[in-house]
Each structure stands twice: as structure tokens, then as C-alpha cells.
Amino acid sequence: MNHLALIAKTQTLIAAGDIVGAESALVELADTEGDAALMVVLDLLPPKDILAVIREYDNSKESVINLLVTPEQFARAVVIEKQYKDLTRSHLRGMVNSVIFREDSDPLAFLNAIGDLEGGSEALADYFTEKWSRVEAFARTGTFDAVDDTGELLSKAALQASAYAKPRVEQDEIADRDWMELAWILRYQCPDLFIEMLTVLRAKARAHDLGAEEEEDAEEDDGKVETGDTDRGKATPAARESDEESAI
């Protein structure tokens, strides 16, 4: 199939919400013409369409798209994932883990590519949202053990001063191919990005706490948003706010 025709077909399937069909079309290209042909097509697809496919990662099977996506392509997709408004962050964590920790990958290449883009530290903060207190404990003590946590937030200067401290735990001790290992890599191999991410994460935590306090003080009204239909692991058609490539 002509590459431009395949791209048009893939985008049509994604727009219709048929993510499985879109992935199958891309996989078929790799099967018939090889990985190099798929990489050419991935380089031509807008980030929003690559994102639509890789965020539906199923850990019960290997995805050739997740295996071949480059750090730059992945980074451009990650920074716009927030537009799906997935409150659980399950899709974000799943696709980050599947790509950054894929076989023979270089996690640093992906993290640096994410950090180089506007919104990269925010995307990483979203990844760690549910683990905020544990990440703070790790920043303060060098371990993920809450028992050692004093509860005090280190200043940015203190974080920078401890950026190159010797690890209290080695990477192989927390090699879970998940959030703990990613936090370890960030702190000890990308300290500047770790500090930037943690700064954003703290701001998000403060905003959440302020919002919770306001909800407690506010009277109940009929204008509340119904969240029962929010994305909780189901495939979500791309929400198109504009015709720009960067819009989901």
C-alpha cells in the first residue's frame, strides 16, 4: 500500500475511534514491507495519531509500534497526552513504561527527549501524580520508605545540592520497570529534569489541595460536572478542539 494512503487510512480509523484497526494497519505494513517502512510512516504521522495508538498499550501482547517509536516521536506524543483528560493516568503510565523500559532501550534518550520539549516536565509530573508523597520521600531521603520521611519539603537549592549524592539504594534494588525505577533514573541520571518535574508535581499537589478545600467550603450546586463517563481504561476517540496537528 502507498504510504500516504496508509496514513490516510490510519487517520480515518483513529478519527472513527477504531484504534485496534489503526494499529493493525500499521502492523500489517511492518509485516509486509519491514520495520523500516513502518518507521517512515510513523515519522510522517502527526503526534496526536501516534499517541492515539500507543496510549492504548496492552501489556498482554507486544506492540511493534511501541517497539519502534523513536524518542523524539514519543516525546511529542507524551506532551499532548494530557488533552485526553484521563484522570487515572493509567494510559500515560502504561505507555511510558512500555516504551521507556522496552527491550534494549535507552531510557535516558527518551527522558531527555521529553525534557527538551515544552510541557515535558508537566507530562512526567502527571506520570507521578498518584505517587507524589513517595517521590517526595525519595527526594528527601534517597529511599522510598515513608518511615524515613520527615515530611519536610526540600527547597530547590537543597535539591540541587543533593543532586549528585551517592544513591542510598541501587537501581537493581528497585528495578520494577515502573515508577520507582523511573524516579531513580531521573534523580541520579537526569537530576535537573527530576528537580523540574518535582517542582511541577508540587504545584499540582498544592492546586489539588486548594481545590479540595474550596469544595469543602462551597455549597452544593447543580452545575457540577458528571465524571461517570471519564476515561477509565477504555479506548477514547481523540477529542478534536481544533484542526491543528497538536490538538487531540
PDB file of C-alpha atoms in Angstrom:
ATOM      1  CA  MET A   1       0.000   0.000   0.000  1.00  0.00           C
ATOM      2  CA  ASN A   2       1.206   3.515  -0.752  1.00  0.00           C
ATOM      3  CA  HIS A   3       2.484   5.142   2.431  1.00  0.00           C
ATOM      4  CA  LEU A   4       0.324   8.227   2.043  1.00  0.00           C
ATOM      5  CA  ALA A   5      -2.732   6.039   1.501  1.00  0.00           C
ATOM      6  CA  LEU A   6      -1.889   4.062   4.636  1.00  0.00           C
ATOM      7  CA  ILE A   7      -1.517   7.261   6.624  1.00  0.00           C
ATOM      8  CA  ALA A   8      -4.919   8.460   5.394  1.00  0.00           C
ATOM      9  CA  LYS A   9      -6.468   5.099   6.282  1.00  0.00           C
ATOM     10  CA  THR A  10      -4.866   5.103   9.736  1.00  0.00           C
ATOM     11  CA  GLN A  11      -6.089   8.623  10.471  1.00  0.00           C
ATOM     12  CA  THR A  12      -9.607   7.775   9.313  1.00  0.00           C
ATOM     13  CA  LEU A  13      -9.709   4.739  11.621  1.00  0.00           C
ATOM     14  CA  ILE A  14      -8.409   6.768  14.561  1.00  0.00           C
ATOM     15  CA  ALA A  15     -10.961   9.523  13.956  1.00  0.00           C
ATOM     16  CA  ALA A  16     -13.676   6.852  13.997  1.00  0.00           C
ATOM     17  CA  GLY A  17     -12.375   5.505  17.314  1.00  0.00           C
ATOM     18  CA  ASP A  18     -11.123   2.242  15.787  1.00  0.00           C
ATOM     19  CA  ILE A  19      -7.704   2.234  17.454  1.00  0.00           C
ATOM     20  CA  VAL A  20      -7.326  -1.536  17.071  1.00  0.00           C
ATOM     21  CA  GLY A  21      -7.953  -1.257  13.342  1.00  0.00           C
ATOM     22  CA  ALA A  22      -5.437   1.573  13.025  1.00  0.00           C
ATOM     23  CA  GLU A  23      -2.771  -0.413  14.852  1.00  0.00           C
ATOM     24  CA  SER A  24      -3.498  -3.483  12.723  1.00  0.00           C
ATOM     25  CA  ALA A  25      -2.991  -1.459   9.550  1.00  0.00           C
ATOM     26  CA  LEU A  26       0.404  -0.280  10.798  1.00  0.00           C
ATOM     27  CA  VAL A  27       1.419  -3.753  11.940  1.00  0.00           C
ATOM     28  CA  GLU A  28       0.455  -5.158   8.542  1.00  0.00           C
ATOM     29  CA  LEU A  29       2.809  -2.686   6.899  1.00  0.00           C
ATOM     30  CA  ALA A  30       5.673  -3.858   9.122  1.00  0.00           C
ATOM     31  CA  ASP A  31       4.849  -7.487   8.350  1.00  0.00           C
ATOM     32  CA  THR A  32       4.757  -6.980   4.579  1.00  0.00           C
ATOM     33  CA  GLU A  33       7.389  -4.278   3.997  1.00  0.00           C
ATOM     34  CA  GLY A  34       9.524  -4.422   7.125  1.00  0.00           C
ATOM     35  CA  ASP A  35      10.192  -2.263  10.179  1.00  0.00           C
ATOM     36  CA  ALA A  36      11.944   0.417   8.130  1.00  0.00           C
ATOM     37  CA  ALA A  37       8.747   1.096   6.168  1.00  0.00           C
ATOM     38  CA  LEU A  38       6.770   1.416   9.399  1.00  0.00           C
ATOM     39  CA  MET A  39       9.335   3.834  10.807  1.00  0.00           C
ATOM     40  CA  VAL A  40       8.928   6.021   7.718  1.00  0.00           C
ATOM     41  CA  VAL A  41       5.161   6.115   8.218  1.00  0.00           C
ATOM     42  CA  LEU A  42       5.498   6.843  11.954  1.00  0.00           C
ATOM     43  CA  ASP A  43       7.736   9.769  11.099  1.00  0.00           C
ATOM     44  CA  LEU A  44       5.006  11.155   8.825  1.00  0.00           C
ATOM     45  CA  LEU A  45       2.084  10.627  11.213  1.00  0.00           C
ATOM     46  CA  PRO A  46       1.102  13.599  13.404  1.00  0.00           C
ATOM     47  CA  PRO A  47       1.966  13.132  17.116  1.00  0.00           C
ATOM     48  CA  LYS A  48      -1.728  13.002  18.032  1.00  0.00           C
ATOM     49  CA  ASP A  49      -2.238   9.914  15.853  1.00  0.00           C
ATOM     50  CA  ILE A  50       0.838   8.121  17.179  1.00  0.00           C
ATOM     51  CA  LEU A  51      -0.418   8.922  20.672  1.00  0.00           C
ATOM     52  CA  ALA A  52      -3.878   7.528  19.939  1.00  0.00           C
ATOM     53  CA  VAL A  53      -2.297   4.155  19.132  1.00  0.00           C
ATOM     54  CA  ILE A  54       0.466   3.837  21.733  1.00  0.00           C
ATOM     55  CA  ARG A  55      -1.635   5.036  24.694  1.00  0.00           C
ATOM     56  CA  GLU A  56      -3.895   2.004  24.260  1.00  0.00           C
ATOM     57  CA  TYR A  57      -0.956  -0.285  25.073  1.00  0.00           C
ATOM     58  CA  ASP A  58      -1.974  -3.810  26.089  1.00  0.00           C
ATOM     59  CA  ASN A  59       0.713  -5.432  28.237  1.00  0.00           C
ATOM     60  CA  SER A  60      -0.611  -8.878  27.349  1.00  0.00           C
ATOM     61  CA  LYS A  61       0.880  -8.542  23.871  1.00  0.00           C
ATOM     62  CA  GLU A  62       3.886  -6.903  22.281  1.00  0.00           C
ATOM     63  CA  SER A  63       3.239  -3.843  20.120  1.00  0.00           C
ATOM     64  CA  VAL A  64       5.556  -3.245  17.167  1.00  0.00           C
ATOM     65  CA  ILE A  65       4.652   0.457  17.248  1.00  0.00           C
ATOM     66  CA  ASN A  66       5.798   0.799  20.851  1.00  0.00           C
ATOM     67  CA  LEU A  67       8.967  -1.084  19.962  1.00  0.00           C
ATOM     68  CA  LEU A  68       9.858   1.169  17.024  1.00  0.00           C
ATOM     69  CA  VAL A  69       8.713   4.647  18.053  1.00  0.00           C
ATOM     70  CA  THR A  70      11.725   6.957  18.399  1.00  0.00           C
ATOM     71  CA  PRO A  71      12.468   9.107  21.467  1.00  0.00           C
ATOM     72  CA  GLU A  72      11.543  12.269  19.563  1.00  0.00           C
ATOM     73  CA  GLN A  73       8.262  10.819  18.239  1.00  0.00           C
ATOM     74  CA  PHE A  74       7.405   9.501  21.676  1.00  0.00           C
ATOM     75  CA  ALA A  75       8.196  12.785  23.405  1.00  0.00           C
ATOM     76  CA  ARG A  76       5.935  14.756  21.054  1.00  0.00           C
ATOM     77  CA  ALA A  77       3.119  12.320  21.807  1.00  0.00           C
ATOM     78  CA  VAL A  78       3.647  12.318  25.577  1.00  0.00           C
ATOM     79  CA  VAL A  79       3.434  16.085  25.984  1.00  0.00           C
ATOM     80  CA  ILE A  80      -0.042  16.208  24.434  1.00  0.00           C
ATOM     81  CA  GLU A  81      -1.453  13.158  26.284  1.00  0.00           C
ATOM     82  CA  LYS A  82      -2.947  15.440  28.949  1.00  0.00           C
ATOM     83  CA  GLN A  83      -5.538  16.588  26.418  1.00  0.00           C
ATOM     84  CA  TYR A  84      -7.323  13.261  26.832  1.00  0.00           C
ATOM     85  CA  LYS A  85      -8.118  14.291  30.424  1.00  0.00           C
ATOM     86  CA  ASP A  86      -7.581  10.764  31.751  1.00  0.00           C
ATOM     87  CA  LEU A  87      -7.916  11.381  35.484  1.00  0.00           C
ATOM     88  CA  THR A  88      -6.488   7.961  36.369  1.00  0.00           C
ATOM     89  CA  ARG A  89      -3.247   8.488  34.376  1.00  0.00           C
ATOM     90  CA  SER A  90      -3.381   4.753  33.636  1.00  0.00           C
ATOM     91  CA  HIS A  91      -2.837   5.210  29.899  1.00  0.00           C
ATOM     92  CA  LEU A  92       0.077   7.583  30.442  1.00  0.00           C
ATOM     93  CA  ARG A  93       1.845   5.265  32.882  1.00  0.00           C
ATOM     94  CA  GLY A  94       1.218   2.232  30.710  1.00  0.00           C
ATOM     95  CA  MET A  95       2.630   3.720  27.537  1.00  0.00           C
ATOM     96  CA  VAL A  96       5.595   5.354  29.281  1.00  0.00           C
ATOM     97  CA  ASN A  97       6.568   2.102  30.961  1.00  0.00           C
ATOM     98  CA  SER A  98       6.101   0.049  27.802  1.00  0.00           C
ATOM     99  CA  VAL A  99       8.277   2.340  25.685  1.00  0.00           C
ATOM    100  CA  ILE A 100      10.946   3.623  28.066  1.00  0.00           C
ATOM    101  CA  PHE A 101      11.587   0.160  29.512  1.00  0.00           C
ATOM    102  CA  ARG A 102      11.246  -1.769  26.278  1.00  0.00           C
ATOM    103  CA  GLU A 103      13.881  -4.366  25.387  1.00  0.00           C
ATOM    104  CA  ASP A 104      17.324  -2.858  24.679  1.00  0.00           C
ATOM    105  CA  SER A 105      16.019   0.706  25.020  1.00  0.00           C
ATOM    106  CA  ASP A 106      17.925   3.673  26.400  1.00  0.00           C
ATOM    107  CA  PRO A 107      15.634   5.287  28.988  1.00  0.00           C
ATOM    108  CA  LEU A 108      17.830   8.374  29.092  1.00  0.00           C
ATOM    109  CA  ALA A 109      17.293   9.047  25.401  1.00  0.00           C
ATOM    110  CA  PHE A 110      13.519   9.085  25.923  1.00  0.00           C
ATOM    111  CA  LEU A 111      13.676  11.155  29.118  1.00  0.00           C
ATOM    112  CA  ASN A 112      15.978  13.725  27.555  1.00  0.00           C
ATOM    113  CA  ALA A 113      13.713  13.982  24.509  1.00  0.00           C
ATOM    114  CA  ILE A 114      10.719  14.570  26.798  1.00  0.00           C
ATOM    115  CA  GLY A 115      12.623  17.088  28.908  1.00  0.00           C
ATOM    116  CA  ASP A 116      13.665  19.056  25.831  1.00  0.00           C
ATOM    117  CA  LEU A 117      10.051  19.824  24.907  1.00  0.00           C
ATOM    118  CA  GLU A 118       7.771  22.427  26.414  1.00  0.00           C
ATOM    119  CA  GLY A 119       5.358  20.537  28.647  1.00  0.00           C
ATOM    120  CA  GLY A 120       7.769  17.653  29.147  1.00  0.00           C
ATOM    121  CA  SER A 121       8.266  18.135  32.882  1.00  0.00           C
ATOM    122  CA  GLU A 122       4.492  18.523  33.277  1.00  0.00           C
ATOM    123  CA  ALA A 123       3.917  15.212  31.484  1.00  0.00           C
ATOM    124  CA  LEU A 124       6.383  13.498  33.810  1.00  0.00           C
ATOM    125  CA  ALA A 125       4.702  15.129  36.809  1.00  0.00           C
ATOM    126  CA  ASP A 126       1.375  13.727  35.603  1.00  0.00           C
ATOM    127  CA  TYR A 127       3.007  10.285  35.429  1.00  0.00           C
ATOM    128  CA  PHE A 128       3.974  10.520  39.121  1.00  0.00           C
ATOM    129  CA  THR A 129       0.790  12.239  40.346  1.00  0.00           C
ATOM    130  CA  GLU A 130      -0.523   9.316  42.401  1.00  0.00           C
ATOM    131  CA  LYS A 131       2.923   8.678  43.901  1.00  0.00           C
ATOM    132  CA  TRP A 132       3.648  12.266  44.943  1.00  0.00           C
ATOM    133  CA  SER A 133       4.358  11.590  48.625  1.00  0.00           C
ATOM    134  CA  ARG A 134       6.611   8.625  47.820  1.00  0.00           C
ATOM    135  CA  VAL A 135       8.556  10.664  45.265  1.00  0.00           C
ATOM    136  CA  GLU A 136       8.951  13.461  47.824  1.00  0.00           C
ATOM    137  CA  ALA A 137      10.252  10.930  50.343  1.00  0.00           C
ATOM    138  CA  PHE A 138      12.722   9.694  47.738  1.00  0.00           C
ATOM    139  CA  ALA A 139      13.871  13.262  47.035  1.00  0.00           C
ATOM    140  CA  ARG A 140      14.442  13.922  50.744  1.00  0.00           C
ATOM    141  CA  THR A 141      15.864  10.625  51.952  1.00  0.00           C
ATOM    142  CA  GLY A 142      17.046   8.701  48.906  1.00  0.00           C
ATOM    143  CA  THR A 143      14.678   5.832  49.718  1.00  0.00           C
ATOM    144  CA  PHE A 144      11.016   5.151  49.059  1.00  0.00           C
ATOM    145  CA  ASP A 145      10.441   4.144  52.687  1.00  0.00           C
ATOM    146  CA  ALA A 146       7.942   6.508  54.305  1.00  0.00           C
ATOM    147  CA  VAL A 147       9.350   5.601  57.736  1.00  0.00           C
ATOM    148  CA  ASP A 148      12.465   7.657  56.939  1.00  0.00           C
ATOM    149  CA  ASP A 149      10.422  10.602  55.693  1.00  0.00           C
ATOM    150  CA  THR A 150      10.496  13.725  57.893  1.00  0.00           C
ATOM    151  CA  GLY A 151       7.620  15.290  55.988  1.00  0.00           C
ATOM    152  CA  GLU A 152       9.575  18.452  55.219  1.00  0.00           C
ATOM    153  CA  LEU A 153       9.892  19.679  51.638  1.00  0.00           C
ATOM    154  CA  LEU A 154      13.432  20.280  50.462  1.00  0.00           C
ATOM    155  CA  SER A 155      13.991  23.660  48.870  1.00  0.00           C
ATOM    156  CA  LYS A 156      15.058  23.824  45.236  1.00  0.00           C
ATOM    157  CA  ALA A 157      18.539  24.821  46.383  1.00  0.00           C
ATOM    158  CA  ALA A 158      18.686  21.799  48.699  1.00  0.00           C
ATOM    159  CA  LEU A 159      17.511  19.542  45.889  1.00  0.00           C
ATOM    160  CA  GLN A 160      20.226  20.901  43.618  1.00  0.00           C
ATOM    161  CA  ALA A 161      22.831  20.452  46.346  1.00  0.00           C
ATOM    162  CA  SER A 162      21.858  16.802  46.773  1.00  0.00           C
ATOM    163  CA  ALA A 163      21.525  16.127  43.037  1.00  0.00           C
ATOM    164  CA  TYR A 164      24.774  14.210  42.831  1.00  0.00           C
ATOM    165  CA  ALA A 165      24.620  12.473  46.198  1.00  0.00           C
ATOM    166  CA  LYS A 166      25.522   8.795  46.238  1.00  0.00           C
ATOM    167  CA  PRO A 167      22.373   6.627  45.905  1.00  0.00           C
ATOM    168  CA  ARG A 168      21.162   5.010  49.121  1.00  0.00           C
ATOM    169  CA  VAL A 169      19.542   2.262  47.062  1.00  0.00           C
ATOM    170  CA  GLU A 170      20.927   0.836  43.840  1.00  0.00           C
ATOM    171  CA  GLN A 171      18.878   0.709  40.654  1.00  0.00           C
ATOM    172  CA  ASP A 172      18.703  -3.089  40.623  1.00  0.00           C
ATOM    173  CA  GLU A 173      17.057  -2.981  44.060  1.00  0.00           C
ATOM    174  CA  ILE A 174      14.057  -1.099  42.694  1.00  0.00           C
ATOM    175  CA  ALA A 175      14.145  -2.290  39.068  1.00  0.00           C
ATOM    176  CA  ASP A 176      10.379  -2.627  38.724  1.00  0.00           C
ATOM    177  CA  ARG A 177      10.215  -1.187  35.187  1.00  0.00           C
ATOM    178  CA  ASP A 178       7.679   1.183  36.700  1.00  0.00           C
ATOM    179  CA  TRP A 179       7.519   4.467  38.622  1.00  0.00           C
ATOM    180  CA  MET A 180      10.213   3.705  41.221  1.00  0.00           C
ATOM    181  CA  GLU A 181      12.836   2.825  38.638  1.00  0.00           C
ATOM    182  CA  LEU A 182      11.854   5.835  36.544  1.00  0.00           C
ATOM    183  CA  ALA A 183      12.166   8.115  39.587  1.00  0.00           C
ATOM    184  CA  TRP A 184      15.595   6.613  40.342  1.00  0.00           C
ATOM    185  CA  ILE A 185      16.825   7.199  36.786  1.00  0.00           C
ATOM    186  CA  LEU A 186      15.529  10.761  36.839  1.00  0.00           C
ATOM    187  CA  ARG A 187      17.122  11.640  40.169  1.00  0.00           C
ATOM    188  CA  TYR A 188      20.526  10.133  39.561  1.00  0.00           C
ATOM    189  CA  GLN A 189      20.912  10.368  35.797  1.00  0.00           C
ATOM    190  CA  CYS A 190      18.747  13.408  34.898  1.00  0.00           C
ATOM    191  CA  PRO A 191      18.879  15.475  38.120  1.00  0.00           C
ATOM    192  CA  ASP A 192      17.905  18.781  36.513  1.00  0.00           C
ATOM    193  CA  LEU A 193      14.827  17.228  34.910  1.00  0.00           C
ATOM    194  CA  PHE A 194      13.988  15.469  38.185  1.00  0.00           C
ATOM    195  CA  ILE A 195      14.042  18.783  40.066  1.00  0.00           C
ATOM    196  CA  GLU A 196      11.979  20.483  37.368  1.00  0.00           C
ATOM    197  CA  MET A 197       9.466  17.624  37.381  1.00  0.00           C
ATOM    198  CA  LEU A 198       9.222  17.668  41.184  1.00  0.00           C
ATOM    199  CA  THR A 199       8.630  21.427  41.185  1.00  0.00           C
ATOM    200  CA  VAL A 200       5.698  20.950  38.803  1.00  0.00           C
ATOM    201  CA  LEU A 201       4.445  17.975  40.817  1.00  0.00           C
ATOM    202  CA  ARG A 202       4.422  20.068  43.991  1.00  0.00           C
ATOM    203  CA  ALA A 203       2.433  22.797  42.245  1.00  0.00           C
ATOM    204  CA  LYS A 204      -0.106  20.222  41.092  1.00  0.00           C
ATOM    205  CA  ALA A 205      -0.385  18.832  44.627  1.00  0.00           C
ATOM    206  CA  ARG A 206      -0.946  22.325  46.066  1.00  0.00           C
ATOM    207  CA  ALA A 207      -3.576  23.080  43.436  1.00  0.00           C
ATOM    208  CA  HIS A 208      -5.323  19.798  44.237  1.00  0.00           C
ATOM    209  CA  ASP A 209      -5.311  20.537  47.976  1.00  0.00           C
ATOM    210  CA  LEU A 210      -6.649  24.047  47.425  1.00  0.00           C
ATOM    211  CA  GLY A 211      -9.375  22.682  45.184  1.00  0.00           C
ATOM    212  CA  ALA A 212     -10.363  20.116  47.798  1.00  0.00           C
ATOM    213  CA  GLU A 213     -10.563  22.818  50.467  1.00  0.00           C
ATOM    214  CA  GLU A 214     -12.714  25.008  48.240  1.00  0.00           C
ATOM    215  CA  GLU A 215     -15.062  22.094  47.551  1.00  0.00           C
ATOM    216  CA  GLU A 216     -15.485  21.508  51.271  1.00  0.00           C
ATOM    217  CA  ASP A 217     -16.337  25.168  51.837  1.00  0.00           C
ATOM    218  CA  ALA A 218     -18.563  25.626  48.802  1.00  0.00           C
ATOM    219  CA  GLU A 219     -22.274  24.953  48.873  1.00  0.00           C
ATOM    220  CA  GLU A 220     -23.571  22.176  46.659  1.00  0.00           C
ATOM    221  CA  ASP A 221     -24.763  23.434  43.278  1.00  0.00           C
ATOM    222  CA  ASP A 222     -26.381  21.910  40.185  1.00  0.00           C
ATOM    223  CA  GLY A 223     -23.518  22.868  37.895  1.00  0.00           C
ATOM    224  CA  LYS A 224     -21.219  20.015  38.872  1.00  0.00           C
ATOM    225  CA  VAL A 225     -19.606  18.059  36.103  1.00  0.00           C
ATOM    226  CA  GLU A 226     -20.632  14.431  35.821  1.00  0.00           C
ATOM    227  CA  THR A 227     -17.451  12.341  35.755  1.00  0.00           C
ATOM    228  CA  GLY A 228     -19.010   8.921  35.368  1.00  0.00           C
ATOM    229  CA  ASP A 229     -18.124   8.778  31.702  1.00  0.00           C
ATOM    230  CA  THR A 230     -14.482   9.789  32.037  1.00  0.00           C
ATOM    231  CA  ASP A 231     -11.840   7.525  30.544  1.00  0.00           C
ATOM    232  CA  ARG A 232     -11.010   4.647  32.881  1.00  0.00           C
ATOM    233  CA  GLY A 233      -9.025   2.348  30.688  1.00  0.00           C
ATOM    234  CA  LYS A 234     -11.336   2.287  27.689  1.00  0.00           C
ATOM    235  CA  ALA A 235     -10.244   3.428  24.233  1.00  0.00           C
ATOM    236  CA  THR A 236     -11.036   7.099  23.863  1.00  0.00           C
ATOM    237  CA  PRO A 237     -11.659   8.719  20.484  1.00  0.00           C
ATOM    238  CA  ALA A 238      -9.485  11.749  20.004  1.00  0.00           C
ATOM    239  CA  ALA A 239     -11.161  14.923  21.228  1.00  0.00           C
ATOM    240  CA  ARG A 240     -10.601  17.457  18.495  1.00  0.00           C
ATOM    241  CA  GLU A 241     -10.550  21.028  19.761  1.00  0.00           C
ATOM    242  CA  SER A 242      -9.092  22.349  16.517  1.00  0.00           C
ATOM    243  CA  ASP A 243      -7.708  21.153  13.213  1.00  0.00           C
ATOM    244  CA  GLU A 244      -4.112  21.706  14.287  1.00  0.00           C
ATOM    245  CA  GLU A 245      -1.856  18.676  14.378  1.00  0.00           C
ATOM    246  CA  SER A 246      -1.029  19.209  18.004  1.00  0.00           C
ATOM    247  CA  ALA A 247      -4.672  19.051  19.097  1.00  0.00           C
ATOM    248  CA  ILE A 248      -6.068  15.789  20.340  1.00  0.00           C
TER     249      ILE A 248
END
